[in-house]
XYZ file of C-alpha atoms in Angstrom:
541
model
C -0.125 0.059 0.206
C 2.694 2.394 0.880
C 4.670 1.470 -2.363
C 1.512 2.380 -4.627
C 1.226 5.717 -2.140
C 4.472 6.497 -3.109
C 4.362 5.868 -6.806
C 1.427 8.081 -6.898
C 3.118 11.021 -4.916
C 6.001 10.780 -7.599
C 3.361 11.001 -10.398
C 1.740 14.093 -8.574
C 5.241 15.798 -8.124
C 6.257 15.206 -11.802
C 2.797 17.007 -12.668
C 3.449 20.035 -10.517
C 7.276 20.068 -11.990
C 5.793 20.109 -15.278
C 3.668 22.892 -14.941
C 6.465 25.113 -13.248
C 9.042 24.024 -15.883
C 6.999 25.176 -18.680
C 5.805 28.440 -17.223
C 9.736 29.282 -16.713
C 10.322 28.270 -20.269
C 7.400 30.146 -21.551
C 8.487 33.149 -19.615
C 12.009 32.806 -20.843
C 10.611 32.856 -24.424
C 8.556 35.764 -23.819
C 11.196 37.847 -22.393
C 12.978 37.690 -25.524
C 10.436 39.710 -27.405
C 11.540 43.097 -26.182
C 15.347 41.966 -26.320
C 14.849 42.034 -30.426
C 12.785 45.380 -30.495
C 14.621 48.336 -30.195
C 11.077 50.023 -30.595
C 9.561 48.135 -28.041
C 12.519 48.914 -25.340
C 12.337 52.422 -26.127
C 8.483 52.597 -25.476
C 8.862 50.753 -22.226
C 12.031 53.162 -21.271
C 9.578 56.355 -21.820
C 6.234 54.911 -20.293
C 4.915 55.297 -23.753
C 1.528 53.374 -24.835
C 2.719 50.585 -26.762
C 2.374 50.968 -30.610
C 0.263 48.634 -32.574
C 3.490 46.929 -33.927
C 4.665 46.443 -30.459
C 1.533 44.836 -29.333
C 1.511 42.517 -32.232
C 4.911 41.403 -31.578
C 3.820 40.466 -27.837
C 0.756 38.886 -28.944
C 2.662 36.862 -31.400
C 5.160 35.689 -28.959
C 2.356 34.819 -26.588
C 0.623 32.741 -29.204
C 4.022 30.952 -29.871
C 4.414 29.794 -26.504
C 0.893 28.894 -26.256
C -0.133 30.134 -22.946
C -2.746 32.809 -23.434
C -5.995 31.103 -24.041
C -6.007 27.368 -23.412
C -4.803 27.762 -20.147
C -5.964 31.064 -19.055
C -2.313 32.153 -17.888
C -1.926 35.781 -17.252
C 1.018 37.496 -19.238
C 1.990 41.098 -18.325
C 4.295 43.563 -19.398
C 5.115 46.418 -17.343
C 6.994 49.859 -18.297
C 9.636 51.632 -15.945
C 6.761 53.443 -14.114
C 5.144 49.878 -13.274
C 2.123 50.552 -15.411
C 0.738 47.707 -17.553
C 1.845 48.319 -21.214
C 0.624 44.744 -22.325
C -1.471 42.279 -20.716
C -3.261 38.769 -22.120
C -5.999 39.028 -19.817
C -9.108 41.083 -19.496
C -8.606 44.528 -17.748
C -10.456 43.155 -14.430
C -7.711 40.551 -14.320
C -5.094 42.646 -15.284
C -5.487 45.123 -12.391
C -5.627 42.319 -10.040
C -2.188 41.323 -10.861
C -1.092 45.091 -11.253
C -1.387 45.490 -7.209
C 1.491 42.994 -6.644
C 3.834 44.806 -9.167
C 5.871 46.194 -6.275
C 6.776 42.875 -4.829
C 7.554 41.201 -7.916
C 9.872 43.937 -8.800
C 11.823 43.733 -5.819
C 12.128 40.147 -5.888
C 13.114 40.331 -9.683
C 15.576 42.846 -9.026
C 17.221 40.624 -6.476
C 17.742 38.113 -8.879
C 19.335 40.844 -11.396
C 17.585 39.600 -14.437
C 17.170 35.984 -13.403
C 13.839 34.037 -12.836
C 11.747 34.909 -9.461
C 8.834 32.715 -8.583
C 6.573 34.432 -5.912
C 3.143 33.819 -4.286
C 0.144 35.814 -3.856
C -0.231 37.020 -0.430
C -3.658 37.302 1.019
C -4.936 34.459 -0.671
C -5.874 35.295 -3.975
C -8.629 32.647 -5.244
C -7.862 32.587 -8.960
C -3.849 32.773 -9.387
C -1.349 30.679 -7.358
C 2.061 31.885 -8.098
C 3.714 34.401 -10.615
C 7.015 33.669 -12.408
C 8.687 37.171 -13.173
C 12.014 38.684 -14.438
C 13.189 42.300 -15.449
C 13.185 43.262 -19.003
C 16.808 44.754 -19.961
C 17.612 47.076 -22.852
C 20.203 46.147 -25.472
C 23.000 46.692 -25.337
C 22.967 49.267 -22.047
C 21.323 46.412 -20.024
C 19.504 49.115 -18.383
C 16.037 47.792 -16.671
C 13.320 49.303 -18.875
C 10.463 47.010 -17.534
C 9.239 43.611 -15.934
C 7.464 40.925 -17.543
C 5.702 38.133 -15.644
C 3.245 34.986 -16.345
C 0.790 34.125 -13.540
C -0.427 30.783 -12.949
C -4.063 30.234 -12.299
C -5.140 27.749 -9.590
C -6.783 25.382 -12.013
C -3.781 24.322 -13.555
C -2.340 23.226 -10.302
C -5.522 21.706 -9.308
C -5.721 19.655 -12.523
C -1.747 18.563 -11.707
C -2.454 17.556 -8.214
C -6.098 15.659 -9.177
C -4.956 12.480 -8.356
C -4.210 13.379 -4.652
C -8.172 12.883 -4.065
C -7.315 8.919 -4.518
C -5.028 9.202 -1.216
C -6.845 9.559 2.206
C -5.932 12.434 3.921
C -3.280 13.419 0.882
C -2.101 16.897 0.642
C 0.148 18.459 -1.948
C 2.135 21.745 -0.976
C 4.462 23.954 -3.556
C 6.753 26.470 -1.813
C 8.837 29.065 -3.372
C 12.529 29.852 -2.726
C 11.746 31.423 0.547
C 9.899 28.443 1.740
C 6.769 30.360 1.383
C 3.577 28.349 0.717
C 2.192 29.277 -2.581
C -0.239 26.583 -3.397
C -1.804 23.697 -1.216
C -4.529 21.138 -2.555
C -6.574 21.922 0.506
C -6.764 24.310 3.067
C -3.894 23.894 5.563
C -5.081 23.935 9.285
C -1.732 24.209 10.863
C 1.133 25.585 8.543
C 3.750 25.704 11.326
C 3.215 21.653 11.117
C 3.620 21.709 7.453
C 6.746 23.709 7.639
C 8.101 21.461 10.118
C 7.436 18.850 7.912
C 9.016 20.048 5.106
C 12.291 20.481 7.212
C 12.111 17.109 8.336
C 11.677 15.599 4.726
C 14.415 17.977 3.436
C 16.754 16.418 5.962
C 15.750 13.061 5.323
C 15.371 13.005 1.720
C 17.930 15.734 0.567
C 16.176 16.026 -2.779
C 13.875 13.666 -4.762
C 12.609 11.065 -2.447
C 10.292 9.696 -0.202
C 10.044 10.184 3.567
C 8.576 8.418 6.732
C 8.481 10.378 9.937
C 6.653 7.698 11.697
C 3.532 10.058 11.801
C 3.710 11.070 8.289
C 4.624 9.301 5.091
C 5.205 11.285 1.845
C 7.620 12.661 -0.880
C 9.922 15.582 -1.340
C 11.191 17.172 -4.206
C 12.982 20.513 -5.273
C 12.490 22.557 -8.487
C 15.542 23.428 -10.787
C 17.910 25.968 -9.082
C 15.868 25.476 -5.865
C 13.173 28.174 -7.183
C 10.625 26.111 -5.359
C 10.086 22.714 -3.692
C 7.113 20.391 -3.365
C 5.848 18.268 -0.519
C 3.329 15.612 -0.882
C 2.164 13.943 2.305
C -0.343 11.910 4.354
C -0.849 10.690 7.799
C 0.088 7.148 8.630
C -3.232 6.593 10.490
C -5.286 8.086 7.708
C -3.376 5.833 4.977
C -4.082 2.579 7.495
C -7.498 3.716 7.738
C -7.734 3.955 4.189
C -5.904 0.559 3.657
C -8.641 -0.928 6.079
C -11.422 0.645 4.438
C -10.184 -0.658 0.816
C -10.087 -4.119 2.463
C -13.454 -3.939 3.700
C -14.512 -2.799 0.385
C -12.786 -5.349 -1.501
C -14.150 -8.104 0.976
C -17.723 -6.578 0.280
C -16.939 -6.565 -3.528
C -15.838 -10.220 -3.580
C -18.919 -11.188 -1.557
C -21.176 -9.250 -3.953
C -19.342 -10.757 -6.977
C -19.560 -14.174 -5.750
C -23.398 -13.851 -5.093
C -23.676 -12.327 -8.573
C -21.956 -15.205 -9.991
C -24.100 -17.658 -8.328
C -27.048 -15.917 -9.522
C -25.837 -15.498 -13.002
C -24.829 -19.461 -13.153
C -28.228 -20.063 -11.846
C -30.003 -17.911 -14.378
C -27.849 -19.190 -17.388
C -28.729 -22.845 -16.263
C -32.153 -22.307 -15.902
C -32.657 -20.347 -19.298
C -30.395 -23.319 -20.868
C -32.478 -26.278 -19.184
C -35.687 -25.045 -19.235
C -36.200 -24.877 -22.858
C -34.493 -28.003 -23.338
C -36.851 -29.695 -20.835
C -39.663 -28.075 -22.797
C -38.332 -29.748 -26.226
C -38.174 -33.160 -24.559
C -41.743 -32.662 -23.393
C -42.767 -32.143 -26.703
C -40.968 -34.814 -28.181
C -42.730 -37.376 -25.670
C -45.966 -35.815 -27.204
C -44.805 -36.457 -30.619
C -44.041 -40.095 -29.565
C -47.719 -40.299 -28.286
C -48.820 -39.053 -31.905
C -49.291 -35.471 -31.295
C -47.819 -33.986 -34.437
C -49.264 -30.532 -33.840
C -46.848 -29.572 -31.073
C -44.348 -26.735 -31.657
C -41.560 -25.014 -29.857
C -41.680 -21.392 -29.445
C -37.914 -20.262 -29.615
C -37.379 -16.805 -27.730
C -33.988 -16.169 -28.688
C -31.911 -16.519 -31.678
C -29.191 -18.686 -29.825
C -28.245 -22.306 -29.924
C -31.546 -23.085 -28.261
C -33.364 -21.100 -30.219
C -31.780 -22.980 -33.363
C -32.591 -26.413 -31.966
C -36.219 -25.399 -31.532
C -36.684 -23.898 -35.171
C -34.847 -27.322 -36.372
C -37.312 -29.213 -34.216
C -40.344 -27.381 -35.860
C -38.949 -27.726 -39.257
C -38.718 -31.470 -38.569
C -42.275 -31.840 -37.504
C -43.380 -29.639 -40.570
C -41.666 -31.841 -42.811
C -42.776 -35.233 -41.392
C -46.266 -33.661 -41.291
C -45.996 -32.894 -44.981
C -44.567 -36.283 -45.776
C -47.393 -38.218 -43.893
C -49.660 -36.012 -45.938
C -47.983 -36.988 -49.005
C -48.052 -40.580 -48.208
C -51.772 -40.499 -47.535
C -52.471 -38.979 -50.803
C -50.048 -41.260 -52.693
C -51.504 -44.226 -50.959
C -55.114 -42.955 -51.563
C -54.166 -42.198 -55.360
C -52.442 -45.535 -55.884
C -55.487 -47.195 -54.480
C -57.960 -45.501 -56.705
C -55.587 -45.845 -59.716
C -55.492 -49.665 -59.356
C -59.245 -49.755 -58.929
C -59.604 -47.639 -62.033
C -57.133 -49.946 -63.608
C -58.715 -53.202 -62.514
C -62.024 -51.719 -63.827
C -60.567 -50.901 -67.171
C -59.383 -54.520 -67.342
C -62.618 -56.152 -67.162
C -62.568 -58.870 -69.827
C -60.020 -57.425 -72.110
C -59.667 -60.390 -74.097
C -63.198 -60.327 -74.997
C -62.935 -56.987 -76.000
C -60.136 -57.354 -78.298
C -61.498 -60.601 -79.719
C -64.914 -58.778 -80.390
C -62.563 -56.160 -82.313
C -60.885 -58.925 -84.200
C -64.164 -60.319 -85.165
C -65.504 -56.742 -86.492
C -62.088 -56.596 -88.420
C -62.522 -59.724 -90.048
C -66.283 -58.975 -90.921
C -64.986 -55.769 -92.915
C -62.211 -57.767 -94.850
C -64.949 -60.621 -95.870
C -67.171 -57.397 -97.261
C -63.968 -55.721 -98.841
C -64.109 -52.841 -96.419
C -60.328 -52.734 -96.072
C -60.261 -49.069 -94.625
C -62.521 -50.070 -91.738
C -60.498 -53.226 -91.138
C -57.305 -51.168 -91.052
C -58.983 -48.843 -88.618
C -60.317 -51.667 -86.300
C -56.764 -53.324 -86.224
C -55.260 -49.799 -84.998
C -57.738 -49.632 -82.448
C -56.886 -53.026 -81.508
C -53.425 -52.533 -80.870
C -53.927 -49.396 -78.862
C -56.400 -51.099 -76.807
C -53.953 -53.974 -76.044
C -51.174 -51.413 -75.354
C -53.399 -49.534 -73.114
C -55.262 -52.325 -70.688
C -51.593 -53.667 -69.530
C -50.930 -52.539 -66.080
C -50.336 -48.787 -65.880
C -46.995 -48.765 -63.726
C -45.200 -50.816 -66.514
C -42.380 -48.905 -68.166
C -42.135 -48.722 -71.992
C -39.537 -47.273 -74.646
C -39.870 -44.204 -76.884
C -40.318 -46.176 -79.577
C -43.364 -48.123 -78.323
C -44.865 -44.724 -77.420
C -44.390 -43.740 -81.134
C -46.031 -46.823 -82.440
C -48.803 -46.234 -80.216
C -49.233 -42.731 -80.964
C -49.090 -43.497 -84.715
C -51.619 -45.571 -84.329
C -53.956 -43.052 -82.617
C -52.897 -40.312 -85.409
C -54.515 -42.821 -87.849
C -57.787 -42.926 -86.247
C -57.992 -39.630 -85.740
C -57.309 -38.725 -89.367
C -60.461 -40.972 -90.331
C -62.600 -38.195 -88.563
C -61.476 -35.025 -89.979
C -61.222 -33.888 -93.642
C -58.059 -31.839 -92.966
C -55.687 -34.581 -91.709
C -53.062 -34.227 -89.155
C -49.410 -34.653 -89.614
C -46.787 -35.589 -87.386
C -43.101 -35.177 -87.578
C -40.492 -36.977 -85.268
C -37.062 -35.661 -84.272
C -35.838 -38.619 -81.975
C -31.917 -39.857 -82.241
C -31.605 -43.552 -82.385
C -29.998 -43.652 -79.105
C -32.988 -42.147 -77.615
C -35.663 -44.626 -79.145
C -34.891 -47.191 -76.291
C -35.048 -44.737 -73.619
C -37.461 -46.170 -70.675
C -40.525 -43.993 -69.596
C -43.747 -44.415 -68.005
C -46.730 -45.708 -70.718
C -48.984 -43.433 -71.987
C -46.831 -40.324 -71.687
C -47.093 -38.681 -75.168
C -50.487 -39.557 -76.564
C -52.554 -37.798 -73.833
C -50.738 -34.458 -74.726
C -51.113 -34.698 -78.509
C -54.792 -35.610 -77.891
C -54.982 -32.357 -76.053
C -53.524 -30.454 -78.802
C -55.761 -32.055 -81.428
C -58.867 -31.178 -79.437
C -57.962 -27.746 -77.963
C -55.701 -26.283 -80.783
C -55.511 -27.998 -84.118
C -59.503 -28.909 -84.303
C -60.076 -25.134 -84.497
C -57.146 -24.633 -86.856
C -58.954 -24.015 -90.485
C -56.505 -21.919 -92.046
C -53.258 -23.921 -92.630
C -51.863 -27.467 -92.513
C -52.370 -29.175 -89.009
C -48.967 -30.084 -87.662
C -47.628 -31.641 -84.617
C -43.849 -32.301 -84.295
C -42.231 -34.447 -81.143
C -38.795 -33.954 -80.354
C -36.696 -36.128 -77.797
C -33.244 -34.974 -76.773
C -30.970 -35.143 -73.935
C -29.397 -32.103 -71.884
C -26.388 -33.766 -69.618
C -28.691 -35.645 -66.923
C -31.957 -34.413 -68.014
C -34.305 -35.905 -71.051
C -36.675 -33.782 -72.987
C -39.610 -34.557 -74.613
C -41.199 -31.513 -76.717
C -44.719 -31.735 -78.163
C -45.190 -28.579 -80.420
C -48.585 -27.892 -82.521
C -49.415 -25.183 -84.985
C -52.912 -24.664 -83.809
C -54.797 -21.668 -82.567
C -52.524 -21.262 -79.164
C -54.378 -19.405 -76.271
C -54.102 -15.944 -74.299
C -51.834 -15.203 -71.524
C -54.845 -15.556 -69.091
C -55.889 -18.817 -70.288
C -52.195 -20.202 -70.415
C -51.882 -19.287 -66.621
C -55.132 -21.128 -65.986
C -53.691 -24.079 -67.739
C -50.533 -23.977 -65.713
C -52.546 -23.850 -62.463
C -54.721 -26.831 -63.581
C -51.510 -28.825 -64.311
C -50.086 -27.979 -61.061
C -53.089 -29.355 -58.910
C -52.840 -32.430 -57.142
C -55.167 -35.249 -58.280
C -57.188 -34.917 -54.931
C -57.511 -31.232 -55.158
C -58.570 -31.215 -58.833
C -62.040 -29.698 -59.667
C -61.432 -28.662 -63.193
C -62.774 -31.333 -65.596
C -60.705 -29.939 -68.868
C -57.179 -30.960 -69.521
C -57.460 -34.008 -67.535
C -54.717 -35.679 -69.803
C -52.043 -32.791 -69.098
C -52.697 -32.955 -65.233
C -52.634 -36.832 -65.447
C -49.549 -37.101 -67.236
C -47.704 -34.171 -64.929
C -48.894 -35.757 -61.502
C -47.756 -39.405 -62.782
C -44.295 -37.911 -63.804
C -43.956 -36.358 -60.269
C -44.941 -39.332 -58.573
C -42.724 -41.559 -60.292
C -39.529 -39.372 -60.827
C -40.038 -36.848 -58.196
C -41.447 -33.399 -57.474
C -38.763 -31.643 -59.511
C -39.746 -33.343 -63.081
C -42.988 -32.926 -64.843
C -44.715 -30.788 -67.785
C -44.328 -27.096 -68.554
C -46.438 -25.191 -71.135
C -45.887 -22.188 -73.428
C -48.313 -20.634 -76.071
C -48.837 -17.827 -78.061
C -52.162 -16.649 -79.410
C -52.658 -17.782 -83.197
C -49.159 -19.203 -83.230
C -49.220 -22.600 -81.583
C -48.479 -24.363 -78.085
C -45.490 -25.935 -76.750
C -45.539 -28.638 -74.180
C -42.619 -29.897 -72.702
C -41.722 -33.027 -70.433
C -38.828 -32.879 -68.349
C -37.449 -36.468 -66.992
C -34.191 -37.559 -65.493
C -31.985 -39.296 -67.970
C -31.552 -42.742 -66.559
C -29.843 -45.668 -68.538
C -30.783 -49.018 -67.582
């Protein structure tokens, strides 16, 4: 504790020395202004009012040393008669320092041109001390005036601010005659302070700490003995401060301990409580309550865990609904398939009988038509989930086009752009024909102005296979196109529209078999035609 206090005393002493030394250096710098101005020397010697040029020179010198405005030092220049020739302060403060001129002049005269530091007798409240020296003429070296810098109390108070950190601490500054020129607080017994200064001076001899038994402090002398500094406190007050500090530290340790325990309990509660809540929700999920959700309050690890828990439940609910939809759809599809396969051999044999009757009557066109229809029936009544090839889909489509061309005066033409390597590509059955049928009944049937044409292209792009079905029919408006896109996106269970069933059926079967990212896309322009594109994954068997 004593080492810490002594180090603080040294720091305060250094700050005071800095103030005093800077003031002395500034005075020496300011005193040079009259030395280099013969006009200024003559004006001081003749007790004349300074010319504007001389005032400007003094003002410039004051600005150079930087002591006029920011620290509120009072710079004064007196002529031979003791009147103020120049002052950096307002007139009221200038007249305050003027009353001490005689005292400063006598002290400076003793120094014969040297620096003199004196205090303010009577306890001037705003100023602490004055550093002064005589102004000599060149080359006669006659005294023509006096220059002084008065240091305000605020500068010393700032330098000694840390003395407040020492219980009972006092900082005192003495002039060369051992007169008190500044103390950080009012001195009750100045005689005791003078005795303590003498004792400290004998013990330390210079810049050093001292210990008299009752007092502990630090003593320091200024340059050339122009001033001295005494900083001290009583051992009793220091020990009392030490005991108070110990009690304060003990209380702080207890407070920190209690706060630490409370923080640990709070953090633990904030961590374990939401975890227990998630565990309880998991138990409810195990019992079949899939609607529970965790409400995260913060964006921390627990909040992230809770949001992931909610996302998992949402995904599980979505997957459950999809499984139910798929199961229902599959069951309905199987029922429809079974109903569509009632006695298929009977139907096929009956068509074959009709075809033979047509041949016997030489109606070969009807016989050919019945043959095509029979091939379509045989292809269609097999299991819906059975895979087929692009080649078989095209053969089936050709039979369908042959039948449709018997219905219309204006026939339909179909073009294929299918590379040989894509002919054996495996796809689900009845993938292309429903789309061609939709093109005939909704696009080409009402096309009367030009040839009715359908083009089919199958090609591969990296890991995808595309099947483009394009017609040159009447096309559709943007509103109708958007409506068809919405119908195609509907689930089988959601669909209420009875039109474009073929497109919706192909799209949903494709998504169910290959995945949600695959299926149909439709583009169309009015009076130009329609393009339906089927996107599939390219899978080589």
